[in-house]
Coordinates of C-alpha atoms in Angstrom, one line a residue:
M763 CA 5.9 8.6 -8.5
S764 CA 6.6 7.1 -11.9
F765 CA 3.8 5.5 -13.7
L766 CA 6.3 3.5 -15.9
P767 CA 7.5 0.5 -14.0
H768 CA 10.7 -1.4 -14.5
S769 CA 10.3 -4.7 -16.2
D770 CA 11.5 -6.7 -13.2
F771 CA 9.5 -6.6 -9.9
L772 CA 10.6 -7.5 -6.3
L773 CA 7.8 -8.1 -3.8
I774 CA 8.8 -7.8 -0.2
G775 CA 6.3 -10.1 1.3
Y776 CA 4.2 -12.6 -0.8
F777 CA 0.7 -11.6 -1.8
A778 CA -1.0 -13.8 -4.4
E779 CA -3.5 -11.1 -5.4
I780 CA -0.6 -8.7 -6.2
V781 CA 1.1 -11.4 -8.3
D782 CA -2.2 -12.1 -10.1
M783 CA -2.6 -8.4 -10.9
L784 CA 0.9 -8.0 -12.2
N785 CA 0.6 -11.0 -14.4
E786 CA -2.8 -9.9 -15.8
E787 CA -1.2 -6.5 -16.6
G788 CA 1.7 -8.1 -18.5
I789 CA 4.4 -8.3 -15.8
I790 CA 5.9 -11.7 -15.5
N791 CA 9.4 -11.1 -14.1
I792 CA 8.6 -11.2 -10.4
S793 CA 10.9 -12.1 -7.5
I794 CA 9.8 -12.6 -3.9
V795 CA 11.4 -12.1 -0.4
D796 CA 9.2 -13.7 2.3
N797 CA 9.7 -15.5 5.5
L798 CA 7.9 -18.5 4.0
N799 CA 8.6 -19.9 0.5
P800 CA 5.3 -19.4 -1.4
Y801 CA 6.0 -22.2 -3.9
D802 CA 4.5 -20.0 -6.6
S803 CA 5.9 -21.2 -10.0
R804 CA 5.3 -17.7 -11.4
C805 CA 7.9 -16.1 -9.1
N806 CA 11.5 -16.4 -8.2
Y807 CA 11.9 -17.0 -4.5
L808 CA 15.0 -15.2 -3.2
G809 CA 14.8 -16.2 0.5
S810 CA 13.6 -15.0 3.9
D811 CA 14.0 -11.5 5.2
N812 CA 14.6 -13.1 8.6
K813 CA 18.1 -14.2 7.3
N814 CA 19.2 -10.6 6.8
L815 CA 19.9 -11.1 3.1
P816 CA 22.8 -8.9 2.0
F817 CA 20.7 -6.8 -0.4
K818 CA 22.5 -3.5 -1.2
T819 CA 21.4 -0.5 -3.1
E820 CA 23.0 -1.9 -6.3
F821 CA 20.9 -5.0 -6.0
F822 CA 17.6 -3.1 -5.6
Q823 CA 18.4 -0.9 -8.6
N824 CA 17.5 -3.9 -10.7
Y825 CA 13.9 -3.9 -9.6
T826 CA 10.7 -2.0 -9.0
I827 CA 10.0 -2.8 -5.4
L828 CA 6.6 -3.4 -3.8
F829 CA 6.0 -3.7 -0.1
V830 CA 2.8 -5.7 -0.1
P831 CA 1.8 -6.7 3.5
D832 CA -1.5 -5.3 4.5
A833 CA -0.5 -4.4 8.1
P834 CA 0.8 -0.8 8.1
A835 CA 3.4 -1.5 10.9
T836 CA 4.8 -4.5 8.9
R837 CA 5.3 -2.4 5.8
K838 CA 6.9 0.4 7.8
N839 CA 9.3 -2.0 9.5
L840 CA 10.3 -3.6 6.1
V841 CA 11.0 -0.3 4.5
A842 CA 13.3 0.6 7.4
K843 CA 14.9 -2.8 7.4
Y844 CA 15.9 -2.6 3.7
E845 CA 16.7 1.1 3.9
I846 CA 14.7 1.8 0.7
S847 CA 15.1 5.4 -0.5
N848 CA 13.0 7.4 -2.8
K849 CA 15.8 7.2 -5.3
L850 CA 14.8 3.6 -6.1
R851 CA 11.7 2.6 -8.0
S852 CA 9.0 1.6 -5.6
G853 CA 5.2 1.2 -5.9
Y854 CA 2.7 0.4 -8.5
I855 CA -0.6 1.7 -9.9
S856 CA -2.9 -0.8 -11.6
K857 CA -3.7 0.0 -15.2
N858 CA -7.3 -0.7 -14.2
A859 CA -7.4 2.0 -11.5
L860 CA -8.9 5.4 -12.1
I861 CA -6.5 8.2 -11.0
R862 CA -7.5 11.8 -11.5
Y863 CA -4.7 14.0 -13.0
S864 CA -4.8 16.5 -10.1
S865 CA -4.1 13.8 -7.5
E866 CA -0.6 13.6 -5.9
I867 CA 0.9 10.1 -5.3
H868 CA 4.1 9.7 -3.4
H869 CA 6.8 7.1 -3.4
G870 CA 6.0 3.4 -2.7
V871 CA 2.2 3.6 -3.0
V872 CA 0.5 0.4 -4.2
I873 CA -2.9 0.9 -5.9
A874 CA -4.8 -2.3 -6.9
H875 CA -7.3 -2.7 -9.7
G876 CA -10.7 -1.1 -9.6
C877 CA -9.6 1.8 -7.3
H878 CA -10.8 5.3 -7.8
V879 CA -8.6 8.2 -6.7
S880 CA -10.4 11.5 -7.2
S881 CA -9.3 15.1 -7.8
G882 CA -7.0 16.8 -5.4
V883 CA -6.2 13.6 -3.4
L884 CA -2.8 13.2 -1.6
L885 CA -1.5 9.7 -1.0
E886 CA 1.6 9.8 1.1
S887 CA 4.5 7.3 0.8
Y888 CA 3.8 3.5 1.1
V889 CA 0.0 3.8 1.3
K890 CA -1.8 0.7 0.0
L891 CA -5.2 0.8 -1.6
N892 CA -6.8 -2.5 -2.0
V893 CA -9.2 -3.6 -4.8
N894 CA -12.2 -1.3 -5.5
S895 CA -11.5 1.2 -2.8
T896 CA -12.5 4.8 -3.4
I897 CA -10.8 8.0 -2.2
M898 CA -12.9 11.1 -3.0
H899 CA -11.8 14.7 -3.7
D900 CA -9.3 16.6 -1.6
S901 CA -8.7 13.8 0.9
K902 CA -5.3 13.0 2.3
I903 CA -4.1 9.6 3.3
G904 CA -1.0 9.4 5.6
Q905 CA 2.1 7.3 5.3
Y906 CA 1.8 3.4 5.5
T907 CA -2.0 3.5 5.8
T908 CA -4.0 0.6 4.3
V909 CA -7.4 1.0 2.8
A910 CA -9.1 -2.4 2.5
P911 CA -11.3 -3.6 -0.4
C912 CA -14.4 -1.6 -1.2
A913 CA -13.8 1.0 1.5
T914 CA -14.9 4.5 0.6
I915 CA -13.3 7.7 1.9
L916 CA -15.5 10.7 1.0
G917 CA -14.4 14.2 0.3
K918 CA -12.0 16.3 2.4
V919 CA -11.2 13.5 4.8
N920 CA -7.7 13.7 6.5
I921 CA -6.4 10.3 7.5
G922 CA -3.2 10.0 9.5
R923 CA -0.2 7.6 9.4
E924 CA -0.3 3.8 9.8
C925 CA -4.1 3.5 9.9
Y926 CA -6.1 0.5 8.7
I927 CA -9.5 1.2 7.1
G928 CA -11.4 -2.0 7.0
A929 CA -13.2 -3.6 4.0
G930 CA -16.4 -1.8 3.1
A931 CA -16.0 0.9 5.6
I932 CA -17.3 4.4 4.8
I933 CA -15.8 7.6 6.2
L934 CA -18.1 10.6 5.8
P935 CA -16.9 14.0 4.4
G936 CA -14.7 16.4 6.2
L937 CA -13.6 14.2 9.1
H938 CA -10.1 13.9 10.7
I939 CA -8.7 10.5 11.4
G940 CA -5.7 10.4 13.7
D941 CA -2.6 8.2 13.5
N942 CA -2.7 4.4 14.2
V943 CA -6.5 4.2 13.9
V944 CA -8.3 1.0 13.0
V945 CA -11.7 1.3 11.4
G946 CA -13.5 -2.0 11.4
A947 CA -15.0 -3.7 8.3
G948 CA -18.3 -2.2 7.3
A949 CA -18.1 0.7 9.8
V950 CA -19.7 4.0 9.0
V951 CA -17.6 6.8 10.5
T952 CA -19.6 9.9 11.2
K953 CA -17.3 11.7 13.6
S954 CA -13.5 12.5 13.7
I955 CA -11.4 9.9 15.5
P956 CA -8.4 10.6 17.8
S957 CA -5.1 8.7 17.3
H958 CA -4.6 5.1 18.6
T959 CA -8.3 4.3 18.5
T960 CA -10.3 1.3 17.1
V961 CA -13.8 2.0 16.0
V962 CA -16.5 -0.4 14.8
G963 CA -20.2 -0.4 13.9
V964 CA -22.9 1.8 12.3
P965 CA -22.4 4.5 13.4
A966 CA -18.8 3.8 14.3
K967 CA -18.0 3.8 18.0
A968 CA -14.7 3.4 19.9
L969 CA -13.6 0.1 21.3
N970 CA -10.4 1.4 23.0
K971 CA -7.9 4.2 22.9

């Protein structure tokens, strides 16, 4: 993934916090596609993705593209809808995030300010790390997974695809988290979690499978 963004940004989905971050880091040419007009004077509203706007590859080449909704399934569906390929610029890493050199960050990842990505970490495509989240050494985060603000993933954790790790959650070292897992806000995960499970509490326990 390139760390040098194009000067014009296209946000698929409106997210005021992302617009604020981009503005604070000197990026002011921002366009929005969203089902509702955000009426944000800082942005150029292009319309609703419900109207199947005729965006072609040539159009997208003019932008760095960010898929910003928190919900993993929503981001996945939007990427498929617009047929975004890894040949186009997509994703952003905040200038105020700490990214270790030996980490590996794939296409479309969005990393907000205050995040810490430690040594040997792998972030697969379209992962979203929210503000002040921490991913410690040798962990892997699967495609489309969201890590909410202030969550901490400790060392050698393997998290699957399309998971949601809630705000302030802690996942202890060496655990395996399956696909489509939801970890509730503030939960402390002490055991590996199978796919399609929601866990909450301290220590975290399953609500459903």
